[in-house]
Amino acid sequence: MPVVIELTNTLREMLILSRLLQQLFNYKESSYLAWPDNDAMMLAHASLPRGRKK
């Protein structure tokens, strides 16, 4: 039966790894989704008139 135990341990490790990878991917995806908003904000800020023109 030690083979079965080893298999279950490997499966558990794979599950944990896949869960971690999924969290990483979700985090990356959400940060990528936030990028266009940041760019739009930067562009809007850059196009604002700076101070008064004399």
PDB file of C-alpha atoms in Angstrom:
ATOM      1  CA  MET A   1       0.000   0.000   0.000  1.00  0.00           C
ATOM      2  CA  PRO A   2       2.888   2.521   0.238  1.00  0.00           C
ATOM      3  CA  VAL A   3       2.468   3.166  -3.491  1.00  0.00           C
ATOM      4  CA  VAL A   4      -1.098   4.361  -2.932  1.00  0.00           C
ATOM      5  CA  ILE A   5       0.019   6.706  -0.157  1.00  0.00           C
ATOM      6  CA  GLU A   6       2.740   8.092  -2.389  1.00  0.00           C
ATOM      7  CA  LEU A   7       0.226   8.585  -5.190  1.00  0.00           C
ATOM      8  CA  THR A   8      -2.224  10.426  -2.939  1.00  0.00           C
ATOM      9  CA  ASN A   9       0.595  12.627  -1.636  1.00  0.00           C
ATOM     10  CA  THR A  10       1.660  13.462  -5.184  1.00  0.00           C
ATOM     11  CA  LEU A  11      -1.932  14.213  -6.139  1.00  0.00           C
ATOM     12  CA  ARG A  12      -2.316  16.459  -3.106  1.00  0.00           C
ATOM     13  CA  GLU A  13       0.873  18.327  -3.993  1.00  0.00           C
ATOM     14  CA  MET A  14      -0.317  18.743  -7.581  1.00  0.00           C
ATOM     15  CA  LEU A  15      -3.637  20.083  -6.336  1.00  0.00           C
ATOM     16  CA  ILE A  16      -1.923  22.613  -4.077  1.00  0.00           C
ATOM     17  CA  LEU A  17       0.414  23.646  -6.893  1.00  0.00           C
ATOM     18  CA  SER A  18      -2.428  24.048  -9.371  1.00  0.00           C
ATOM     19  CA  ARG A  19      -4.379  26.114  -6.854  1.00  0.00           C
ATOM     20  CA  LEU A  20      -1.384  28.378  -6.306  1.00  0.00           C
ATOM     21  CA  LEU A  21      -0.868  28.729 -10.050  1.00  0.00           C
ATOM     22  CA  GLN A  22      -4.542  29.542 -10.510  1.00  0.00           C
ATOM     23  CA  GLN A  23      -4.344  32.265  -7.858  1.00  0.00           C
ATOM     24  CA  LEU A  24      -1.242  33.663  -9.526  1.00  0.00           C
ATOM     25  CA  PHE A  25      -2.927  33.631 -12.914  1.00  0.00           C
ATOM     26  CA  ASN A  26      -6.054  35.287 -11.544  1.00  0.00           C
ATOM     27  CA  TYR A  27      -3.937  37.982  -9.913  1.00  0.00           C
ATOM     28  CA  LYS A  28      -2.019  38.571 -13.137  1.00  0.00           C
ATOM     29  CA  GLU A  29      -5.244  38.692 -15.147  1.00  0.00           C
ATOM     30  CA  SER A  30      -6.825  41.226 -12.806  1.00  0.00           C
ATOM     31  CA  SER A  31      -3.719  43.414 -12.841  1.00  0.00           C
ATOM     32  CA  TYR A  32      -3.662  43.302 -16.644  1.00  0.00           C
ATOM     33  CA  LEU A  33      -7.310  44.319 -16.681  1.00  0.00           C
ATOM     34  CA  ALA A  34      -6.412  47.316 -14.525  1.00  0.00           C
ATOM     35  CA  TRP A  35      -3.700  48.516 -16.930  1.00  0.00           C
ATOM     36  CA  PRO A  36      -5.927  50.250 -19.528  1.00  0.00           C
ATOM     37  CA  ASP A  37      -7.567  52.250 -16.746  1.00  0.00           C
ATOM     38  CA  ASN A  38      -4.154  53.365 -15.498  1.00  0.00           C
ATOM     39  CA  ASP A  39      -3.122  54.394 -19.018  1.00  0.00           C
ATOM     40  CA  ALA A  40      -6.355  56.311 -19.512  1.00  0.00           C
ATOM     41  CA  MET A  41      -5.823  58.092 -16.199  1.00  0.00           C
ATOM     42  CA  MET A  42      -2.238  58.987 -17.116  1.00  0.00           C
ATOM     43  CA  LEU A  43      -3.333  60.272 -20.527  1.00  0.00           C
ATOM     44  CA  ALA A  44      -6.138  62.326 -19.002  1.00  0.00           C
ATOM     45  CA  HIS A  45      -3.722  63.739 -16.447  1.00  0.00           C
ATOM     46  CA  ALA A  46      -1.145  64.582 -19.124  1.00  0.00           C
ATOM     47  CA  SER A  47      -3.739  66.328 -21.303  1.00  0.00           C
ATOM     48  CA  LEU A  48      -4.892  68.557 -18.449  1.00  0.00           C
ATOM     49  CA  PRO A  49      -3.714  72.143 -18.806  1.00  0.00           C
ATOM     50  CA  ARG A  50      -0.792  72.748 -16.455  1.00  0.00           C
ATOM     51  CA  GLY A  51      -1.111  76.048 -14.688  1.00  0.00           C
ATOM     52  CA  ARG A  52      -2.270  79.206 -16.479  1.00  0.00           C
ATOM     53  CA  LYS A  53      -1.036  80.238 -19.871  1.00  0.00           C
ATOM     54  CA  LYS A  54       0.164  83.832 -19.892  1.00  0.00           C
TER      55      LYS A  54
END
